[in-house]
Amino acid sequence: MADNETANNTMDNNDCAAYFNGQYLPLSQVSISPLDRGFLFGDGIYEFVPVFNGKALGGEQHWQRLLEGLKSVDIPLTYSVQDLKDIAQPLLSDDEHTQILYVQITRGVEAVRKHRFPVDAKPTVLMFSTPFTSPFDITYSGCDAYFQEDLRWQRCSIKSISLMGNVMSYLQLAKDGVANSEALLIRGEHVVEAPSSNVFMAKDGVVFTPPVDNILAGVTRQLIIDIAENQGIEVRQVFPTASEVKQADEVWVSNSYEELKPIISIDGEKVGDGKPGPIWQRLFSSYQLLKQ
Ligand SMILES: Cc1ncc(COP(=O)(O)O)c(C=O)c1O
């Protein structure tokens, strides 16, 4: 993560507006049971939604992915997308130009801590909003990246709150003394994803990104694919090999927080000419227009 990320987003989250199981209250007053299965087992699903001038960017896709994630793990939330939007609305402030809405729904609290599937847990619903400034802009000079083996599970399409594999990737970067760099995760010989973002590369004017096959269907990823295709840039959804990524003209990663982050070196070797490339610049600039 870049240093400016910390500088821009330092507000104490405790003061933020929250919704918790039917009540609106400051985040600091939310009290979650230690017997919540989210806390005990990481048994829950989350979303991270960027909001610009009160409007969620890719909002429908975020809400839809949340409901699909809950369904795929049988967390029985009975809310519709509209119910979720209605709950979120009071958390969004007109005074803040940019906010993040964090949503987490767990299987709920059970009376006894046990691995077996609970019969009567009721989902715990938490949402809160925080002010936010994107850590990167068009002048961003780029980020170094390192290949790592993908240590995560086999259902990476689910936006699970169990993120130990992802945490271990960042731990490895920190141990290697490059905590602010990015990890590019490899399965077999293919680059699949980064620990909290999707991966893109460009070669000879064509954009490549892994297909949604045991990776997260990133909302930003799809927005970028749509922008590129609308501009006549060919996008191929295939898993590139590590050596193809190393020899790419451009590489970048995408997520709702960092938007599009250019990668300028991999394992110490320059990507292209070692600077953010023209396709990245074009797509990143077009992405900014979606916020208006
Ligand atoms: C593993 C992983 N891949 C991709 C993404 C990007 O998803 P989105 O663009 O919806 O933020 C994320 C976001 O947290 C992620 O954790």
PDB file of C-alpha atoms and ligand atoms in Angstrom:
ATOM      1  CA  MET A   1       0.000   0.000   0.000  1.00  0.00           C
ATOM      2  CA  ALA A   2       1.237   3.490  -0.763  1.00  0.00           C
ATOM      3  CA  ASP A   3       2.135   5.921   2.004  1.00  0.00           C
ATOM      4  CA  ASN A   4      -0.475   8.385   0.791  1.00  0.00           C
ATOM      5  CA  GLU A   5      -3.152   5.774   1.484  1.00  0.00           C
ATOM      6  CA  THR A   6      -2.467   6.071   5.195  1.00  0.00           C
ATOM      7  CA  ALA A   7      -2.274   9.848   4.996  1.00  0.00           C
ATOM      8  CA  ASN A   8      -5.607  10.164   3.222  1.00  0.00           C
ATOM      9  CA  ASN A   9      -7.700   7.790   5.247  1.00  0.00           C
ATOM     10  CA  THR A  10      -6.803   8.429   8.842  1.00  0.00           C
ATOM     11  CA  MET A  11     -10.204   9.215  10.330  1.00  0.00           C
ATOM     12  CA  ASP A  12     -10.885   7.098  13.358  1.00  0.00           C
ATOM     13  CA  ASN A  13     -13.475   4.578  12.197  1.00  0.00           C
ATOM     14  CA  ASN A  14     -15.002   4.498  15.693  1.00  0.00           C
ATOM     15  CA  ASP A  15     -16.773   7.789  14.987  1.00  0.00           C
ATOM     16  CA  CYS A  16     -18.425   6.451  11.861  1.00  0.00           C
ATOM     17  CA  ALA A  17     -22.131   5.932  11.351  1.00  0.00           C
ATOM     18  CA  ALA A  18     -23.145   2.299  11.566  1.00  0.00           C
ATOM     19  CA  TYR A  19     -26.134   0.002  11.246  1.00  0.00           C
ATOM     20  CA  PHE A  20     -26.143  -3.116  13.392  1.00  0.00           C
ATOM     21  CA  ASN A  21     -28.971  -5.658  13.484  1.00  0.00           C
ATOM     22  CA  GLY A  22     -31.809  -3.173  13.044  1.00  0.00           C
ATOM     23  CA  GLN A  23     -30.310  -0.132  14.795  1.00  0.00           C
ATOM     24  CA  TYR A  24     -28.343   2.924  13.654  1.00  0.00           C
ATOM     25  CA  LEU A  25     -25.565   3.929  16.059  1.00  0.00           C
ATOM     26  CA  PRO A  26     -21.915   5.098  16.112  1.00  0.00           C
ATOM     27  CA  LEU A  27     -19.551   2.285  15.184  1.00  0.00           C
ATOM     28  CA  SER A  28     -17.877   2.548  18.612  1.00  0.00           C
ATOM     29  CA  GLN A  29     -21.180   1.493  20.232  1.00  0.00           C
ATOM     30  CA  VAL A  30     -21.626  -1.661  18.182  1.00  0.00           C
ATOM     31  CA  SER A  31     -21.145  -4.652  20.410  1.00  0.00           C
ATOM     32  CA  ILE A  32     -20.713  -8.042  18.784  1.00  0.00           C
ATOM     33  CA  SER A  33     -20.978 -11.294  20.706  1.00  0.00           C
ATOM     34  CA  PRO A  34     -17.801 -13.370  20.981  1.00  0.00           C
ATOM     35  CA  LEU A  35     -20.055 -16.288  20.050  1.00  0.00           C
ATOM     36  CA  ASP A  36     -20.790 -14.750  16.639  1.00  0.00           C
ATOM     37  CA  ARG A  37     -19.672 -17.262  14.017  1.00  0.00           C
ATOM     38  CA  GLY A  38     -18.063 -14.468  12.059  1.00  0.00           C
ATOM     39  CA  PHE A  39     -15.713 -13.888  14.979  1.00  0.00           C
ATOM     40  CA  LEU A  40     -15.212 -17.565  15.820  1.00  0.00           C
ATOM     41  CA  PHE A  41     -14.971 -19.121  12.353  1.00  0.00           C
ATOM     42  CA  GLY A  42     -14.787 -16.297   9.806  1.00  0.00           C
ATOM     43  CA  ASP A  43     -18.248 -17.567   8.813  1.00  0.00           C
ATOM     44  CA  GLY A  44     -19.518 -14.573   6.868  1.00  0.00           C
ATOM     45  CA  ILE A  45     -19.531 -12.554   3.659  1.00  0.00           C
ATOM     46  CA  TYR A  46     -18.536  -8.931   3.100  1.00  0.00           C
ATOM     47  CA  GLU A  47     -18.694  -6.095   0.583  1.00  0.00           C
ATOM     48  CA  PHE A  48     -16.699  -2.925   0.210  1.00  0.00           C
ATOM     49  CA  VAL A  49     -18.597  -0.361  -1.828  1.00  0.00           C
ATOM     50  CA  PRO A  50     -17.095   2.963  -2.990  1.00  0.00           C
ATOM     51  CA  VAL A  51     -19.601   5.830  -2.901  1.00  0.00           C
ATOM     52  CA  PHE A  52     -19.145   9.081  -4.842  1.00  0.00           C
ATOM     53  CA  ASN A  53     -21.462  12.031  -4.149  1.00  0.00           C
ATOM     54  CA  GLY A  54     -23.914   9.711  -2.447  1.00  0.00           C
ATOM     55  CA  LYS A  55     -23.971   7.242  -5.354  1.00  0.00           C
ATOM     56  CA  ALA A  56     -22.432   3.763  -5.098  1.00  0.00           C
ATOM     57  CA  LEU A  57     -20.080   2.996  -7.976  1.00  0.00           C
ATOM     58  CA  GLY A  58     -21.031  -0.442  -9.315  1.00  0.00           C
ATOM     59  CA  GLY A  59     -23.635  -0.547  -6.536  1.00  0.00           C
ATOM     60  CA  GLU A  60     -25.975  -3.088  -8.147  1.00  0.00           C
ATOM     61  CA  GLN A  61     -23.084  -5.478  -8.793  1.00  0.00           C
ATOM     62  CA  HIS A  62     -21.835  -5.161  -5.192  1.00  0.00           C
ATOM     63  CA  TRP A  63     -25.285  -5.862  -3.699  1.00  0.00           C
ATOM     64  CA  GLN A  64     -25.901  -8.711  -6.121  1.00  0.00           C
ATOM     65  CA  ARG A  65     -22.526 -10.297  -5.355  1.00  0.00           C
ATOM     66  CA  LEU A  66     -23.265 -10.030  -1.629  1.00  0.00           C
ATOM     67  CA  LEU A  67     -26.597 -11.856  -1.978  1.00  0.00           C
ATOM     68  CA  GLU A  68     -25.043 -14.505  -4.238  1.00  0.00           C
ATOM     69  CA  GLY A  69     -22.193 -15.019  -1.752  1.00  0.00           C
ATOM     70  CA  LEU A  70     -24.657 -15.472   1.129  1.00  0.00           C
ATOM     71  CA  LYS A  71     -26.665 -17.930  -0.931  1.00  0.00           C
ATOM     72  CA  SER A  72     -23.608 -19.946  -1.897  1.00  0.00           C
ATOM     73  CA  VAL A  73     -22.802 -20.558   1.795  1.00  0.00           C
ATOM     74  CA  ASP A  74     -26.446 -20.882   2.922  1.00  0.00           C
ATOM     75  CA  ILE A  75     -26.546 -17.840   5.184  1.00  0.00           C
ATOM     76  CA  PRO A  76     -30.302 -17.282   5.208  1.00  0.00           C
ATOM     77  CA  LEU A  77     -30.662 -13.515   4.815  1.00  0.00           C
ATOM     78  CA  THR A  78     -34.140 -12.637   3.629  1.00  0.00           C
ATOM     79  CA  TYR A  79     -33.330  -9.109   2.407  1.00  0.00           C
ATOM     80  CA  SER A  80     -33.620  -8.028  -1.210  1.00  0.00           C
ATOM     81  CA  VAL A  81     -31.159  -5.683  -2.933  1.00  0.00           C
ATOM     82  CA  GLN A  82     -33.649  -2.868  -2.334  1.00  0.00           C
ATOM     83  CA  ASP A  83     -33.863  -3.687   1.414  1.00  0.00           C
ATOM     84  CA  LEU A  84     -30.069  -3.517   1.637  1.00  0.00           C
ATOM     85  CA  LYS A  85     -29.972  -0.214  -0.260  1.00  0.00           C
ATOM     86  CA  ASP A  86     -32.646   1.222   2.052  1.00  0.00           C
ATOM     87  CA  ILE A  87     -30.660   0.177   5.127  1.00  0.00           C
ATOM     88  CA  ALA A  88     -27.475   1.714   3.684  1.00  0.00           C
ATOM     89  CA  GLN A  89     -29.028   5.022   2.652  1.00  0.00           C
ATOM     90  CA  PRO A  90     -28.975   6.792   6.067  1.00  0.00           C
ATOM     91  CA  LEU A  91     -25.253   5.967   6.382  1.00  0.00           C
ATOM     92  CA  LEU A  92     -24.389   7.958   3.278  1.00  0.00           C
ATOM     93  CA  SER A  93     -23.649  11.617   3.933  1.00  0.00           C
ATOM     94  CA  ASP A  94     -24.194  14.509   1.525  1.00  0.00           C
ATOM     95  CA  ASP A  95     -21.234  16.309   3.121  1.00  0.00           C
ATOM     96  CA  GLU A  96     -18.689  13.699   2.133  1.00  0.00           C
ATOM     97  CA  HIS A  97     -17.686  13.655  -1.520  1.00  0.00           C
ATOM     98  CA  THR A  98     -16.308  10.135  -1.263  1.00  0.00           C
ATOM     99  CA  GLN A  99     -17.183   7.379   1.165  1.00  0.00           C
ATOM    100  CA  ILE A 100     -16.702   3.688   1.613  1.00  0.00           C
ATOM    101  CA  LEU A 101     -19.612   1.561   2.693  1.00  0.00           C
ATOM    102  CA  TYR A 102     -18.480  -1.612   4.430  1.00  0.00           C
ATOM    103  CA  VAL A 103     -21.047  -4.400   4.741  1.00  0.00           C
ATOM    104  CA  GLN A 104     -20.538  -7.643   6.646  1.00  0.00           C
ATOM    105  CA  ILE A 105     -23.097 -10.361   7.195  1.00  0.00           C
ATOM    106  CA  THR A 106     -22.248 -13.392   9.280  1.00  0.00           C
ATOM    107  CA  ARG A 107     -24.164 -16.571  10.047  1.00  0.00           C
ATOM    108  CA  GLY A 108     -24.884 -15.090  13.476  1.00  0.00           C
ATOM    109  CA  VAL A 109     -24.561 -16.001  17.124  1.00  0.00           C
ATOM    110  CA  GLU A 110     -24.990 -19.497  18.476  1.00  0.00           C
ATOM    111  CA  ALA A 111     -25.453 -20.441  22.130  1.00  0.00           C
ATOM    112  CA  VAL A 112     -22.504 -22.824  22.220  1.00  0.00           C
ATOM    113  CA  ARG A 113     -19.227 -22.653  20.318  1.00  0.00           C
ATOM    114  CA  LYS A 114     -19.189 -25.694  18.064  1.00  0.00           C
ATOM    115  CA  HIS A 115     -18.074 -26.550  14.536  1.00  0.00           C
ATOM    116  CA  ARG A 116     -21.298 -28.346  13.601  1.00  0.00           C
ATOM    117  CA  PHE A 117     -23.739 -26.440  11.470  1.00  0.00           C
ATOM    118  CA  PRO A 118     -25.985 -24.251  13.658  1.00  0.00           C
ATOM    119  CA  VAL A 119     -29.717 -24.759  13.249  1.00  0.00           C
ATOM    120  CA  ASP A 120     -31.041 -21.564  14.779  1.00  0.00           C
ATOM    121  CA  ALA A 121     -28.460 -18.804  14.210  1.00  0.00           C
ATOM    122  CA  LYS A 122     -29.889 -15.554  12.852  1.00  0.00           C
ATOM    123  CA  PRO A 123     -27.593 -13.569  10.526  1.00  0.00           C
ATOM    124  CA  THR A 124     -25.688 -10.656  12.043  1.00  0.00           C
ATOM    125  CA  VAL A 125     -25.871  -7.602   9.788  1.00  0.00           C
ATOM    126  CA  LEU A 126     -23.304  -4.817  10.100  1.00  0.00           C
ATOM    127  CA  MET A 127     -22.816  -1.823   7.797  1.00  0.00           C
ATOM    128  CA  PHE A 128     -20.751   1.292   8.316  1.00  0.00           C
ATOM    129  CA  SER A 129     -19.525   4.150   6.191  1.00  0.00           C
ATOM    130  CA  THR A 130     -16.192   5.964   6.347  1.00  0.00           C
ATOM    131  CA  PRO A 131     -14.811   8.982   4.494  1.00  0.00           C
ATOM    132  CA  PHE A 132     -12.300   7.920   1.883  1.00  0.00           C
ATOM    133  CA  THR A 133      -9.840   9.268  -0.648  1.00  0.00           C
ATOM    134  CA  SER A 134      -8.521   6.976  -3.329  1.00  0.00           C
ATOM    135  CA  PRO A 135      -4.835   6.372  -2.563  1.00  0.00           C
ATOM    136  CA  PHE A 136      -3.827   6.628  -6.217  1.00  0.00           C
ATOM    137  CA  ASP A 137      -4.217   9.161  -8.998  1.00  0.00           C
ATOM    138  CA  ILE A 138      -3.073   9.666 -12.553  1.00  0.00           C
ATOM    139  CA  THR A 139       0.320  10.896 -11.339  1.00  0.00           C
ATOM    140  CA  TYR A 140       0.881   7.658  -9.426  1.00  0.00           C
ATOM    141  CA  SER A 141       4.317   6.414 -10.295  1.00  0.00           C
ATOM    142  CA  GLY A 142       3.581   2.703  -9.930  1.00  0.00           C
ATOM    143  CA  CYS A 143       4.121  -0.201  -7.587  1.00  0.00           C
ATOM    144  CA  ASP A 144       6.596  -3.080  -7.425  1.00  0.00           C
ATOM    145  CA  ALA A 145       5.201  -6.605  -7.345  1.00  0.00           C
ATOM    146  CA  TYR A 146       6.450 -10.068  -6.471  1.00  0.00           C
ATOM    147  CA  PHE A 147       5.166 -13.468  -7.533  1.00  0.00           C
ATOM    148  CA  GLN A 148       3.902 -15.700  -4.737  1.00  0.00           C
ATOM    149  CA  GLU A 149       2.295 -19.108  -4.629  1.00  0.00           C
ATOM    150  CA  ASP A 150      -1.485 -18.819  -4.172  1.00  0.00           C
ATOM    151  CA  LEU A 151      -2.114 -20.345  -0.734  1.00  0.00           C
ATOM    152  CA  ARG A 152      -5.847 -19.617  -0.601  1.00  0.00           C
ATOM    153  CA  TRP A 153      -8.798 -22.007  -0.759  1.00  0.00           C
ATOM    154  CA  GLN A 154     -10.698 -23.377  -3.765  1.00  0.00           C
ATOM    155  CA  ARG A 155     -13.754 -21.089  -3.558  1.00  0.00           C
ATOM    156  CA  CYS A 156     -12.079 -17.720  -4.145  1.00  0.00           C
ATOM    157  CA  SER A 157     -15.186 -16.535  -6.006  1.00  0.00           C
ATOM    158  CA  ILE A 158     -16.896 -16.156  -2.605  1.00  0.00           C
ATOM    159  CA  LYS A 159     -16.142 -12.852  -0.872  1.00  0.00           C
ATOM    160  CA  SER A 160     -15.616 -14.579   2.445  1.00  0.00           C
ATOM    161  CA  ILE A 161     -14.462 -12.750   5.569  1.00  0.00           C
ATOM    162  CA  SER A 162     -12.050 -15.679   6.162  1.00  0.00           C
ATOM    163  CA  LEU A 163      -9.007 -14.018   4.637  1.00  0.00           C
ATOM    164  CA  MET A 164      -6.063 -15.808   6.242  1.00  0.00           C
ATOM    165  CA  GLY A 165      -4.545 -16.814   2.884  1.00  0.00           C
ATOM    166  CA  ASN A 166      -4.723 -13.192   1.738  1.00  0.00           C
ATOM    167  CA  VAL A 167      -3.282 -11.955   5.044  1.00  0.00           C
ATOM    168  CA  MET A 168      -0.398 -14.411   4.696  1.00  0.00           C
ATOM    169  CA  SER A 169       0.466 -12.924   1.298  1.00  0.00           C
ATOM    170  CA  TYR A 170       0.824  -9.462   2.815  1.00  0.00           C
ATOM    171  CA  LEU A 171       2.673 -10.981   5.771  1.00  0.00           C
ATOM    172  CA  GLN A 172       5.202 -12.467   3.348  1.00  0.00           C
ATOM    173  CA  LEU A 173       5.715  -9.065   1.679  1.00  0.00           C
ATOM    174  CA  ALA A 174       6.228  -7.484   5.100  1.00  0.00           C
ATOM    175  CA  LYS A 175       8.717 -10.195   6.124  1.00  0.00           C
ATOM    176  CA  ASP A 176      10.582  -9.618   2.866  1.00  0.00           C
ATOM    177  CA  GLY A 177      10.862  -5.902   3.703  1.00  0.00           C
ATOM    178  CA  VAL A 178       8.540  -4.823   0.856  1.00  0.00           C
ATOM    179  CA  ALA A 179       5.283  -4.333   2.759  1.00  0.00           C
ATOM    180  CA  ASN A 180       4.040  -1.640   0.343  1.00  0.00           C
ATOM    181  CA  SER A 181       4.514  -3.805  -2.737  1.00  0.00           C
ATOM    182  CA  GLU A 182       1.945  -6.031  -4.393  1.00  0.00           C
ATOM    183  CA  ALA A 183       1.804  -9.836  -4.595  1.00  0.00           C
ATOM    184  CA  LEU A 184       0.819 -11.550  -7.844  1.00  0.00           C
ATOM    185  CA  LEU A 185      -0.561 -14.978  -6.991  1.00  0.00           C
ATOM    186  CA  ILE A 186       0.381 -18.019  -9.036  1.00  0.00           C
ATOM    187  CA  ARG A 187      -1.424 -21.359  -9.359  1.00  0.00           C
ATOM    188  CA  GLY A 188       0.612 -23.891 -11.302  1.00  0.00           C
ATOM    189  CA  GLU A 189       2.217 -21.699 -13.921  1.00  0.00           C
ATOM    190  CA  HIS A 190      -0.585 -19.145 -14.195  1.00  0.00           C
ATOM    191  CA  VAL A 191      -1.081 -15.760 -12.592  1.00  0.00           C
ATOM    192  CA  VAL A 192      -4.608 -15.700 -11.187  1.00  0.00           C
ATOM    193  CA  GLU A 193      -5.168 -12.718  -8.919  1.00  0.00           C
ATOM    194  CA  ALA A 194      -3.583 -10.478  -6.278  1.00  0.00           C
ATOM    195  CA  PRO A 195      -4.478 -10.860  -2.566  1.00  0.00           C
ATOM    196  CA  SER A 196      -7.062  -8.071  -2.712  1.00  0.00           C
ATOM    197  CA  SER A 197      -7.370  -7.260  -6.396  1.00  0.00           C
ATOM    198  CA  ASN A 198      -7.765  -8.636  -9.910  1.00  0.00           C
ATOM    199  CA  VAL A 199      -4.879  -8.652 -12.361  1.00  0.00           C
ATOM    200  CA  PHE A 200      -4.643  -7.232 -15.880  1.00  0.00           C
ATOM    201  CA  MET A 201      -1.828  -7.153 -18.412  1.00  0.00           C
ATOM    202  CA  ALA A 202      -1.522  -5.530 -21.841  1.00  0.00           C
ATOM    203  CA  LYS A 203       0.570  -6.839 -24.712  1.00  0.00           C
ATOM    204  CA  ASP A 204       0.667  -5.378 -28.228  1.00  0.00           C
ATOM    205  CA  GLY A 205      -2.490  -3.375 -27.577  1.00  0.00           C
ATOM    206  CA  VAL A 206      -4.547  -6.343 -26.309  1.00  0.00           C
ATOM    207  CA  VAL A 207      -5.663  -6.519 -22.673  1.00  0.00           C
ATOM    208  CA  PHE A 208      -5.596  -9.871 -20.844  1.00  0.00           C
ATOM    209  CA  THR A 209      -7.232 -10.720 -17.519  1.00  0.00           C
ATOM    210  CA  PRO A 210      -7.958 -14.089 -15.878  1.00  0.00           C
ATOM    211  CA  PRO A 211     -11.508 -15.429 -16.302  1.00  0.00           C
ATOM    212  CA  VAL A 212     -13.806 -15.713 -13.276  1.00  0.00           C
ATOM    213  CA  ASP A 213     -12.788 -19.258 -12.433  1.00  0.00           C
ATOM    214  CA  ASN A 214     -11.985 -19.596  -8.723  1.00  0.00           C
ATOM    215  CA  ILE A 215     -11.144 -15.899  -8.493  1.00  0.00           C
ATOM    216  CA  LEU A 216     -13.331 -13.069  -7.253  1.00  0.00           C
ATOM    217  CA  ALA A 217     -15.566 -11.504  -9.897  1.00  0.00           C
ATOM    218  CA  GLY A 218     -14.263  -8.023  -9.100  1.00  0.00           C
ATOM    219  CA  VAL A 219     -16.725  -5.220  -9.740  1.00  0.00           C
ATOM    220  CA  THR A 220     -13.860  -2.937 -10.809  1.00  0.00           C
ATOM    221  CA  ARG A 221     -12.558  -5.682 -13.100  1.00  0.00           C
ATOM    222  CA  GLN A 222     -15.864  -5.832 -14.961  1.00  0.00           C
ATOM    223  CA  LEU A 223     -16.160  -2.022 -15.157  1.00  0.00           C
ATOM    224  CA  ILE A 224     -12.670  -1.895 -16.703  1.00  0.00           C
ATOM    225  CA  ILE A 225     -13.453  -4.678 -19.175  1.00  0.00           C
ATOM    226  CA  ASP A 226     -16.590  -2.766 -20.232  1.00  0.00           C
ATOM    227  CA  ILE A 227     -14.688   0.525 -20.596  1.00  0.00           C
ATOM    228  CA  ALA A 228     -11.936  -1.132 -22.640  1.00  0.00           C
ATOM    229  CA  GLU A 229     -14.361  -2.942 -24.950  1.00  0.00           C
ATOM    230  CA  ASN A 230     -16.433   0.220 -25.440  1.00  0.00           C
ATOM    231  CA  GLN A 231     -13.262   1.958 -26.548  1.00  0.00           C
ATOM    232  CA  GLY A 232     -12.486  -0.782 -29.055  1.00  0.00           C
ATOM    233  CA  ILE A 233      -9.677  -2.341 -27.009  1.00  0.00           C
ATOM    234  CA  GLU A 234      -9.703  -6.127 -27.287  1.00  0.00           C
ATOM    235  CA  VAL A 235      -9.950  -7.916 -23.913  1.00  0.00           C
ATOM    236  CA  ARG A 236      -9.124 -11.625 -23.663  1.00  0.00           C
ATOM    237  CA  GLN A 237     -10.186 -13.442 -20.497  1.00  0.00           C
ATOM    238  CA  VAL A 238      -7.454 -16.046 -20.132  1.00  0.00           C
ATOM    239  CA  PHE A 239      -5.005 -16.994 -17.385  1.00  0.00           C
ATOM    240  CA  PRO A 240      -1.599 -15.641 -18.437  1.00  0.00           C
ATOM    241  CA  THR A 241       1.545 -17.514 -17.424  1.00  0.00           C
ATOM    242  CA  ALA A 242       4.010 -15.866 -15.080  1.00  0.00           C
ATOM    243  CA  SER A 243       6.467 -15.382 -17.930  1.00  0.00           C
ATOM    244  CA  GLU A 244       3.777 -13.777 -20.115  1.00  0.00           C
ATOM    245  CA  VAL A 245       3.011 -11.332 -17.307  1.00  0.00           C
ATOM    246  CA  LYS A 246       6.719 -10.564 -16.894  1.00  0.00           C
ATOM    247  CA  GLN A 247       7.037  -9.848 -20.610  1.00  0.00           C
ATOM    248  CA  ALA A 248       3.870  -7.746 -20.785  1.00  0.00           C
ATOM    249  CA  ASP A 249       3.993  -4.108 -21.911  1.00  0.00           C
ATOM    250  CA  GLU A 250       1.813  -3.120 -18.961  1.00  0.00           C
ATOM    251  CA  VAL A 251       0.470  -4.754 -15.808  1.00  0.00           C
ATOM    252  CA  TRP A 252      -2.038  -3.360 -13.329  1.00  0.00           C
ATOM    253  CA  VAL A 253      -4.312  -4.595 -10.552  1.00  0.00           C
ATOM    254  CA  SER A 254      -7.862  -3.438  -9.822  1.00  0.00           C
ATOM    255  CA  ASN A 255     -10.152  -3.147  -6.845  1.00  0.00           C
ATOM    256  CA  SER A 256     -12.788  -0.788  -5.447  1.00  0.00           C
ATOM    257  CA  TYR A 257     -10.288   0.839  -3.076  1.00  0.00           C
ATOM    258  CA  GLU A 258      -7.161   1.312  -5.173  1.00  0.00           C
ATOM    259  CA  GLU A 259      -9.105   1.423  -8.436  1.00  0.00           C
ATOM    260  CA  LEU A 260      -6.395   0.702 -11.042  1.00  0.00           C
ATOM    261  CA  LYS A 261      -2.874   0.400  -9.675  1.00  0.00           C
ATOM    262  CA  PRO A 262      -0.036   0.143 -12.188  1.00  0.00           C
ATOM    263  CA  ILE A 263       2.676  -2.451 -11.542  1.00  0.00           C
ATOM    264  CA  ILE A 264       6.064  -1.232 -12.771  1.00  0.00           C
ATOM    265  CA  SER A 265       8.340  -4.087 -11.750  1.00  0.00           C
ATOM    266  CA  ILE A 266       7.969  -7.795 -11.020  1.00  0.00           C
ATOM    267  CA  ASP A 267      10.560  -9.670  -8.968  1.00  0.00           C
ATOM    268  CA  GLY A 268      12.959  -6.775  -9.493  1.00  0.00           C
ATOM    269  CA  GLU A 269      12.595  -6.607 -13.304  1.00  0.00           C
ATOM    270  CA  LYS A 270      10.930  -3.680 -15.044  1.00  0.00           C
ATOM    271  CA  VAL A 271       7.501  -4.137 -16.616  1.00  0.00           C
ATOM    272  CA  GLY A 272       7.701  -2.515 -20.080  1.00  0.00           C
ATOM    273  CA  ASP A 273       9.708   0.668 -19.656  1.00  0.00           C
ATOM    274  CA  GLY A 274       9.171   0.676 -15.886  1.00  0.00           C
ATOM    275  CA  LYS A 275       6.478   3.363 -15.909  1.00  0.00           C
ATOM    276  CA  PRO A 276       2.666   3.269 -15.887  1.00  0.00           C
ATOM    277  CA  GLY A 277       1.657   2.644 -19.503  1.00  0.00           C
ATOM    278  CA  PRO A 278      -0.694   4.391 -21.938  1.00  0.00           C
ATOM    279  CA  ILE A 279      -3.496   1.793 -21.812  1.00  0.00           C
ATOM    280  CA  TRP A 280      -3.533   2.010 -18.014  1.00  0.00           C
ATOM    281  CA  GLN A 281      -3.652   5.828 -18.248  1.00  0.00           C
ATOM    282  CA  ARG A 282      -6.539   5.739 -20.678  1.00  0.00           C
ATOM    283  CA  LEU A 283      -8.598   3.212 -18.699  1.00  0.00           C
ATOM    284  CA  PHE A 284      -7.840   4.846 -15.360  1.00  0.00           C
ATOM    285  CA  SER A 285      -8.938   8.250 -16.702  1.00  0.00           C
ATOM    286  CA  SER A 286     -12.148   6.779 -18.128  1.00  0.00           C
ATOM    287  CA  TYR A 287     -12.847   5.035 -14.821  1.00  0.00           C
ATOM    288  CA  GLN A 288     -12.732   8.432 -13.070  1.00  0.00           C
ATOM    289  CA  LEU A 289     -15.637   9.574 -15.250  1.00  0.00           C
ATOM    290  CA  LEU A 290     -17.854   6.843 -13.739  1.00  0.00           C
ATOM    291  CA  LYS A 291     -17.704   8.711 -10.421  1.00  0.00           C
ATOM    292  CA  GLN A 292     -19.525  11.764 -11.744  1.00  0.00           C
TER     293      GLN A 292
HETATM  294  C1  LIG B   1      -9.127 -11.367  -3.821  1.00  0.00           C
HETATM  295  C2  LIG B   1      -9.768 -10.166  -4.429  1.00  0.00           C
HETATM  296  N1  LIG B   1      -9.824 -10.077  -5.769  1.00  0.00           N
HETATM  297  C3  LIG B   1     -10.381  -9.004  -6.377  1.00  0.00           C
HETATM  298  C4  LIG B   1     -10.899  -7.952  -5.635  1.00  0.00           C
HETATM  299  C5  LIG B   1     -11.491  -6.762  -6.361  1.00  0.00           C
HETATM  300  O1  LIG B   1     -12.882  -6.714  -6.210  1.00  0.00           O
HETATM  301  P1  LIG B   1     -13.668  -5.352  -6.413  1.00  0.00           P
HETATM  302  O2  LIG B   1     -13.204  -4.759  -7.702  1.00  0.00           O
HETATM  303  O3  LIG B   1     -15.090  -5.771  -6.459  1.00  0.00           O
HETATM  304  O4  LIG B   1     -13.345  -4.473  -5.249  1.00  0.00           O
HETATM  305  C6  LIG B   1     -10.882  -8.011  -4.239  1.00  0.00           C
HETATM  306  C7  LIG B   1     -11.438  -6.931  -3.443  1.00  0.00           C
HETATM  307  O5  LIG B   1     -11.412  -6.940  -2.221  1.00  0.00           O
HETATM  308  C8  LIG B   1     -10.301  -9.144  -3.622  1.00  0.00           C
HETATM  309  O6  LIG B   1     -10.224  -9.248  -2.290  1.00  0.00           O
END
